[in-house]
PDB file of C-alpha atoms in Angstrom:
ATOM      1  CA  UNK A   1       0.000   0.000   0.000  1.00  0.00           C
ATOM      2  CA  UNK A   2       1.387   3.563  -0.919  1.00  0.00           C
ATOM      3  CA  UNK A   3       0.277   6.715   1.029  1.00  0.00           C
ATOM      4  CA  UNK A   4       0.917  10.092   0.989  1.00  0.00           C
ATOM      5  CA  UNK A   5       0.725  12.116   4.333  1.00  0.00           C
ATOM      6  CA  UNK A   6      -0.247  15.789   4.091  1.00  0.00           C
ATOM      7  CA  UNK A   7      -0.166  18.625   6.459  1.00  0.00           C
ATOM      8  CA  UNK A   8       2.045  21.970   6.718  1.00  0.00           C
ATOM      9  CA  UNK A   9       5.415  22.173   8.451  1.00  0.00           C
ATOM     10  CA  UNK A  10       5.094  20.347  11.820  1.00  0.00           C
ATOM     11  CA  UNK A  11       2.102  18.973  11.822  1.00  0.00           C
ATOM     12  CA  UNK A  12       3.103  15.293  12.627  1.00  0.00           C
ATOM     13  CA  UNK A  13       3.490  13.728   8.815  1.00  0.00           C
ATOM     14  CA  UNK A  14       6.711  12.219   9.996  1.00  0.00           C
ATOM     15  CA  UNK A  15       6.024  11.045  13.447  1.00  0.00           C
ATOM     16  CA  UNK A  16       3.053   9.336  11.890  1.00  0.00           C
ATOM     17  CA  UNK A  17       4.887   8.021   9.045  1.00  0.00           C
ATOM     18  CA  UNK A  18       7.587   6.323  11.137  1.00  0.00           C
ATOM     19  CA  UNK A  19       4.622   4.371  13.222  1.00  0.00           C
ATOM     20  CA  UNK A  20       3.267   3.531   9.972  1.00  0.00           C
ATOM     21  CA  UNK A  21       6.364   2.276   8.411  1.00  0.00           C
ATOM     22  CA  UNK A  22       7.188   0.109  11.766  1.00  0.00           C
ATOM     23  CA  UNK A  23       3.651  -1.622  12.250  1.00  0.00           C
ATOM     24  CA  UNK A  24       2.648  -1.842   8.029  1.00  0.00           C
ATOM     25  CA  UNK A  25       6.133  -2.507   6.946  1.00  0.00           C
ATOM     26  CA  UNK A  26       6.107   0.180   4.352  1.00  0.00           C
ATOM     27  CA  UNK A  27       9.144   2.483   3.530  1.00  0.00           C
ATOM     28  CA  UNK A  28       8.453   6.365   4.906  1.00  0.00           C
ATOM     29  CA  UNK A  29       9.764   8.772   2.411  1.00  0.00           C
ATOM     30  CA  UNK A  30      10.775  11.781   3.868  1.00  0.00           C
ATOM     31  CA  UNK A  31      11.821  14.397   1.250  1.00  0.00           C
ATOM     32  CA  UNK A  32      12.943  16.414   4.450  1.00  0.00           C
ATOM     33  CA  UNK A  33      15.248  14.038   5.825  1.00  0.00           C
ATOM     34  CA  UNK A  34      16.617  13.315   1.607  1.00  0.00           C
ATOM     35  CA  UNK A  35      17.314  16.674   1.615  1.00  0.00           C
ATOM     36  CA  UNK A  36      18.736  16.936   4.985  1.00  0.00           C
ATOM     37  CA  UNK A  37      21.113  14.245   4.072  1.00  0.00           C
ATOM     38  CA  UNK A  38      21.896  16.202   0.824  1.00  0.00           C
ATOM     39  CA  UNK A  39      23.038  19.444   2.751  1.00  0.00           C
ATOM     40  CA  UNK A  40      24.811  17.408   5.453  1.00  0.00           C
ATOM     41  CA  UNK A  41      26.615  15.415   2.096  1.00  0.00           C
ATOM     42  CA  UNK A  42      27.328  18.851   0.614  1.00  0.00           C
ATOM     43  CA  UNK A  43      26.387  17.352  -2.673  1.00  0.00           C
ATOM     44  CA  UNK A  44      25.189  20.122  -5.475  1.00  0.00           C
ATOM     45  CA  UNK A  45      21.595  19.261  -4.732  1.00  0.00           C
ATOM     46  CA  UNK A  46      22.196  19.757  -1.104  1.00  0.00           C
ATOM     47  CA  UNK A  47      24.450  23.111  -1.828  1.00  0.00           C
ATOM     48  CA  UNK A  48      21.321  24.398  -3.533  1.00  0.00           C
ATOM     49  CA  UNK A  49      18.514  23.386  -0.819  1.00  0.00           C
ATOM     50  CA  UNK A  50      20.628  24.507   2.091  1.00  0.00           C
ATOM     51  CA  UNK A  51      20.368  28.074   0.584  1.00  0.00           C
ATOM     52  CA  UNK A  52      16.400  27.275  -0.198  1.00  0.00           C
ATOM     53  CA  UNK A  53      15.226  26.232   3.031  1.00  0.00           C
ATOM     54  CA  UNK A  54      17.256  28.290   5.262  1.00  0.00           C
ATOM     55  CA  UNK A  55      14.776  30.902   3.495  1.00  0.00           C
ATOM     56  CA  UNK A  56      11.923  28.949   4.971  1.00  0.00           C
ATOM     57  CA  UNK A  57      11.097  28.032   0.713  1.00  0.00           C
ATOM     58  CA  UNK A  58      10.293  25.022  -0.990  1.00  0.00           C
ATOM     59  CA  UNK A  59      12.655  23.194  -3.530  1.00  0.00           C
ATOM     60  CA  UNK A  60      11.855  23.409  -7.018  1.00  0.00           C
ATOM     61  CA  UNK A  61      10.265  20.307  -8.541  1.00  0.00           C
ATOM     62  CA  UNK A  62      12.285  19.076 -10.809  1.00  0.00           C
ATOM     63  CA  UNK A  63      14.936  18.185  -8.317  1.00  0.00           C
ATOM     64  CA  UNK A  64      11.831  17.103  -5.597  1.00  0.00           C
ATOM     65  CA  UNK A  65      10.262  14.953  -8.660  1.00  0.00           C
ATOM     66  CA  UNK A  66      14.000  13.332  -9.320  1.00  0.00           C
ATOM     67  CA  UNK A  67      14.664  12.567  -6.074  1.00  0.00           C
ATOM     68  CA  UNK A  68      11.307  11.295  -5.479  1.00  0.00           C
ATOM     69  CA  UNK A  69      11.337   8.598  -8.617  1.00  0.00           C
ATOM     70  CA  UNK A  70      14.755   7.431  -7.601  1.00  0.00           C
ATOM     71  CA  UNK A  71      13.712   6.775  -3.979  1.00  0.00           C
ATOM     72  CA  UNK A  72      10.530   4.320  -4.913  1.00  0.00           C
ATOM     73  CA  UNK A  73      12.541   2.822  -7.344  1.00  0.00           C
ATOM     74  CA  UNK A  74      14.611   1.059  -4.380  1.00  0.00           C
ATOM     75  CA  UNK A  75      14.010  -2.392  -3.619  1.00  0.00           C
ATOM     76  CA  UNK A  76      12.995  -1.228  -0.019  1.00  0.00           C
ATOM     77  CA  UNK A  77      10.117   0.111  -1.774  1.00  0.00           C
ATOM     78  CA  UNK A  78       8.616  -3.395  -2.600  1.00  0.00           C
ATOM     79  CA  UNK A  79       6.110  -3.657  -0.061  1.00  0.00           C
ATOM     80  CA  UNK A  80       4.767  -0.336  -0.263  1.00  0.00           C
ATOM     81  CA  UNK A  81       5.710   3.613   0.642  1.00  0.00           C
ATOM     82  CA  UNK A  82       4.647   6.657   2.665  1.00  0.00           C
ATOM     83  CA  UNK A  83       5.156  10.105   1.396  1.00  0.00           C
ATOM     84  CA  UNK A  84       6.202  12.280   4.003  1.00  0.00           C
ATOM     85  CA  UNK A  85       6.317  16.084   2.786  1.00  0.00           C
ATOM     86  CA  UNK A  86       5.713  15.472  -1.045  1.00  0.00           C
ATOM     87  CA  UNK A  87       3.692  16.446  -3.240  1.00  0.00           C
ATOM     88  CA  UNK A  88       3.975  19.916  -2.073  1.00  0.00           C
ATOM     89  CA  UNK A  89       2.187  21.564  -5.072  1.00  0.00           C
ATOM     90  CA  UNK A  90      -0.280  20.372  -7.659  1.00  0.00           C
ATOM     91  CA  UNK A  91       2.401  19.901 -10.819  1.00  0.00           C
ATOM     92  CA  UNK A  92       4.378  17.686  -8.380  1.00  0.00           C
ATOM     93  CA  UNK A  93       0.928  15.949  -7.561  1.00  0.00           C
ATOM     94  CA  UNK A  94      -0.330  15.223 -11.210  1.00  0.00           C
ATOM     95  CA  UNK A  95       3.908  14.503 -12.175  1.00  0.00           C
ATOM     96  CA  UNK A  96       3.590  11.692  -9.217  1.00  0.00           C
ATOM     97  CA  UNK A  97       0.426  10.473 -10.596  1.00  0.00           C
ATOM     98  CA  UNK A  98       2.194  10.205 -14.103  1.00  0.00           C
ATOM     99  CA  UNK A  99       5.019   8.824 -12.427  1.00  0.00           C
ATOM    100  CA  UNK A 100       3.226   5.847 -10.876  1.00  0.00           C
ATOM    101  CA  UNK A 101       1.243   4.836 -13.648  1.00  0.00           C
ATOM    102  CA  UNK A 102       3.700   3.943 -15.237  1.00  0.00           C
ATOM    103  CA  UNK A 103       5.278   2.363 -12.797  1.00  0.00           C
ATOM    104  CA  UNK A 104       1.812   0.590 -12.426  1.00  0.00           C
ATOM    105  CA  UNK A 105       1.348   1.857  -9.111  1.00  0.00           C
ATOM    106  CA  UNK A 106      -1.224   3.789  -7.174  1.00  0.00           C
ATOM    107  CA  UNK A 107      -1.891   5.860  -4.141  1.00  0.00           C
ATOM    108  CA  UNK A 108      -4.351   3.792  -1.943  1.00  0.00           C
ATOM    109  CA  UNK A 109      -5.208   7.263   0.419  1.00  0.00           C
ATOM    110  CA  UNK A 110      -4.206  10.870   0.636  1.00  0.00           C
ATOM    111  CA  UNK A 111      -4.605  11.892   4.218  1.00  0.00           C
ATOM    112  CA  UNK A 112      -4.428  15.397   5.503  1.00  0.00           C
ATOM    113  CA  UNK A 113      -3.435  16.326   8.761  1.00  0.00           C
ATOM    114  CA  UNK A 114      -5.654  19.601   9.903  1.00  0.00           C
ATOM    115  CA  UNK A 115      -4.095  21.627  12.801  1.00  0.00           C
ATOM    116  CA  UNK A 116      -4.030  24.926  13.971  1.00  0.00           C
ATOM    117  CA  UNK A 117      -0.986  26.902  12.646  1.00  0.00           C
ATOM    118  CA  UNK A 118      -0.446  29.634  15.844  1.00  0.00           C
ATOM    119  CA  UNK A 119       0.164  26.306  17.985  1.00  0.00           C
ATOM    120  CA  UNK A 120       2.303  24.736  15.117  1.00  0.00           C
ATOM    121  CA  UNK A 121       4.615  27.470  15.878  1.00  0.00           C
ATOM    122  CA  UNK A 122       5.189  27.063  19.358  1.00  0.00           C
ATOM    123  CA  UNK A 123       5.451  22.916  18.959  1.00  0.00           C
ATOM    124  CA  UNK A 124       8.054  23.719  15.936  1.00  0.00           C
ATOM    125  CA  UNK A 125       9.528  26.156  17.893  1.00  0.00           C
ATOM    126  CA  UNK A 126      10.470  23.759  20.505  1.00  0.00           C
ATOM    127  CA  UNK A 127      11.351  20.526  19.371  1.00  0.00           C
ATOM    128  CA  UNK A 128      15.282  19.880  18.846  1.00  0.00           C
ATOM    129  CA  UNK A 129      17.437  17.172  16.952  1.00  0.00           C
ATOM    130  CA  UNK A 130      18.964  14.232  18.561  1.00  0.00           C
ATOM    131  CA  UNK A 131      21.838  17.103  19.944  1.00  0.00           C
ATOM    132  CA  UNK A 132      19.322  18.911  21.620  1.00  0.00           C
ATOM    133  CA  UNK A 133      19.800  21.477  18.649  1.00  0.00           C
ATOM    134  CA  UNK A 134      16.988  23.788  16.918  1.00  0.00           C
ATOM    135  CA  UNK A 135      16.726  23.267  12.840  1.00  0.00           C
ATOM    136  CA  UNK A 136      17.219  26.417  11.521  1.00  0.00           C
ATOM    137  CA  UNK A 137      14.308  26.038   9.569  1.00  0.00           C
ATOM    138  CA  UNK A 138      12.555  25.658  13.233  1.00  0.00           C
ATOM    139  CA  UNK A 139      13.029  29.261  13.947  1.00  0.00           C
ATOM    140  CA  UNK A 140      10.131  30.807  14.765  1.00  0.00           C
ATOM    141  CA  UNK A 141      10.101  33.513  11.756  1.00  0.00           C
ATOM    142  CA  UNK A 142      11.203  30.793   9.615  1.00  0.00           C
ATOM    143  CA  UNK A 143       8.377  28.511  10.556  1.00  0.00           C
ATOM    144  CA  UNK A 144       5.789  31.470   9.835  1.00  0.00           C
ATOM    145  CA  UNK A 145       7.419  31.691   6.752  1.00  0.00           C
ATOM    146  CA  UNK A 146       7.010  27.635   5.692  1.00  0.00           C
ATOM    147  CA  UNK A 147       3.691  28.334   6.612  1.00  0.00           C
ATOM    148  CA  UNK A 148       2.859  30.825   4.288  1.00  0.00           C
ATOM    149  CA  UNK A 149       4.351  28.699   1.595  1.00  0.00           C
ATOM    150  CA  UNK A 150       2.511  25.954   2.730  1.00  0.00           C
ATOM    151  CA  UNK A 151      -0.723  28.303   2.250  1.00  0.00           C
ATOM    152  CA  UNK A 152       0.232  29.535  -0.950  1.00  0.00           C
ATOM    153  CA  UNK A 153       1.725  26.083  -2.477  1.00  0.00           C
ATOM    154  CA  UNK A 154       0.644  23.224  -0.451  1.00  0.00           C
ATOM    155  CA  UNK A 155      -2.859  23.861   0.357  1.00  0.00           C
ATOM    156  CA  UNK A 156      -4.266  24.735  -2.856  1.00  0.00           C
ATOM    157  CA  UNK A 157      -3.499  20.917  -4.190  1.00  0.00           C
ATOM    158  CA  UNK A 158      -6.084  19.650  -1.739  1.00  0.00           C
ATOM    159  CA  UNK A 159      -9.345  20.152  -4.475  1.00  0.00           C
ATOM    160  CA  UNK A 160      -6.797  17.790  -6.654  1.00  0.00           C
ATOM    161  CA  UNK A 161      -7.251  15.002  -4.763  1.00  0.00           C
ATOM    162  CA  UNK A 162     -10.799  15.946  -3.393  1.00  0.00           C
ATOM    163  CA  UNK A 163     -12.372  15.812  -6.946  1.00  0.00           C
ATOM    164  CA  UNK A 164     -10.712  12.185  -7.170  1.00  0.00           C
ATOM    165  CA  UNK A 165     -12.468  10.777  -4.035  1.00  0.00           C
ATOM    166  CA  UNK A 166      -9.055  10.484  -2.577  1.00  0.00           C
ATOM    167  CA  UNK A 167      -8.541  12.849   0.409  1.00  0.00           C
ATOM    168  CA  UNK A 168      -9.122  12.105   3.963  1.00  0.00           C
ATOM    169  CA  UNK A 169      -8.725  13.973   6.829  1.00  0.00           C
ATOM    170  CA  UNK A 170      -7.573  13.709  10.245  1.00  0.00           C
ATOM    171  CA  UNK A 171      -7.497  16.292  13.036  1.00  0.00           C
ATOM    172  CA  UNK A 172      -3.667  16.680  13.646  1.00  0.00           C
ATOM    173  CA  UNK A 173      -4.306  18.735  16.731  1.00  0.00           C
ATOM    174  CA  UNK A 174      -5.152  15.061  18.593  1.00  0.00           C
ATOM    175  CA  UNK A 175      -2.735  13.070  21.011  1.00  0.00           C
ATOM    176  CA  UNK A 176      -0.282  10.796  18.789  1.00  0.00           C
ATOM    177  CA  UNK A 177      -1.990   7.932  19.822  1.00  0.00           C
ATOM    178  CA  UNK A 178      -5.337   9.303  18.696  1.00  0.00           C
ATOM    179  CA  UNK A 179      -4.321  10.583  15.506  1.00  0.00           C
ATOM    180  CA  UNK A 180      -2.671   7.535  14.664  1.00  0.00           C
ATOM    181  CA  UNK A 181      -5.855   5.578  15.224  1.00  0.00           C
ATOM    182  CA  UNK A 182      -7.752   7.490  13.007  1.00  0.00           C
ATOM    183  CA  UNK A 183      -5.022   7.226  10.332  1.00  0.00           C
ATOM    184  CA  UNK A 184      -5.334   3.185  11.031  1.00  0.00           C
ATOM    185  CA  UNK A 185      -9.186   3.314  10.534  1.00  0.00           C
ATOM    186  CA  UNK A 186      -8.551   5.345   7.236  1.00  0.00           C
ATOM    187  CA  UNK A 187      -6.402   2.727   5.741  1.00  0.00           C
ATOM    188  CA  UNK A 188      -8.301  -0.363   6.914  1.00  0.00           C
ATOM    189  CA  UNK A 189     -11.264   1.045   4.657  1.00  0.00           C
ATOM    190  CA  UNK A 190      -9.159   1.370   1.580  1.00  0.00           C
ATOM    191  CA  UNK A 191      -7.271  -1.460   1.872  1.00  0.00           C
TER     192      UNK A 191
END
């Protein structure tokens, strides 16, 4: 089964995804953590995004799309994937679709996590990495920043997969544990 987890910056798409990948034994896909590992590789791609997000902006598509295609091309992919953070826009949605079909894959659910952006900034705001270290994307002005993006990018791809029966929502705002059950009721009724 192949997912995609929406939501804006912080809303829980990869703490969700991990539990998913764990209990389902599907691959998450983080396009944060690829490009993380770009930046932290210097590699060109990561040269450019480090620039990018340290703006609180989105990567352009054709390196997201790229990325993307090589990623569920793994073998690791076999038993099914969760997007975590792509598509971010409606181009990269309809150039996934075109990607999987032929592929001969689908998306089995598109599931929306719906919280309330003044309290993403303060959770954002105060989570830290493994080093007890802030993202610098986790800044505060840079997190009201994603969100704007988000706004203006993200949020306007939701009708595309409305008008194909193929969005669910979940409230985001919920306990893990919570939101995570409603995420496992979602995907026992389209599997």
């Amino acid at each position: 089964m192949n997912i995609i987890l929406l939501g804006p910056p912080g809303a829980g798409k990869g703490t969700q995804a991990k539990r998913l990948e764990t209990m389902r034994g599907m691959r998450q896909i983080s396009t944060g953590d690829m490009l993380r590992a770009e930046v932290a590789a210097e590699t060109s791609i990561g040269l450019d995004a480090k620039a990018i997000m340290a703006k609180g902006q989105f990567v352009p598509d054709p390196i997201m799309v790229q990325m993307i295609e090589n990623r569920i091309s793994q073998p690791d992919c076999t038993q099914g994937f969760i997007l975590d953070g792509f598509p971010r826009t409606e181009s990269q949605a309809e150039a996934l679709d075109v990607m999987l079909r032929k592929k001969d894959m689908n998306i089995a659910a598109v599931i929306l996590l719906d919280v309330a952006e003044d309290q993403l900034v303060e959770r954002i705001a105060s989570r830290r990495d493994e080093a007890g270290m802030r993202r610098p994307d986790d800044e505060p002005d840079v997190v009201r920043a994603r969100l704007k993006v988000y706004r203006d990018q993200t949020a306007p791809i939701l009708p595309y997969y409305e008008k194909g029966g193929r969005l669910e929502r979940v409230d985001g705002m919920k306990s893990v544990e919570d939101v995570g059950l409603a995420i496992d009721a979602i995907l026992q009724r389209v599997s």
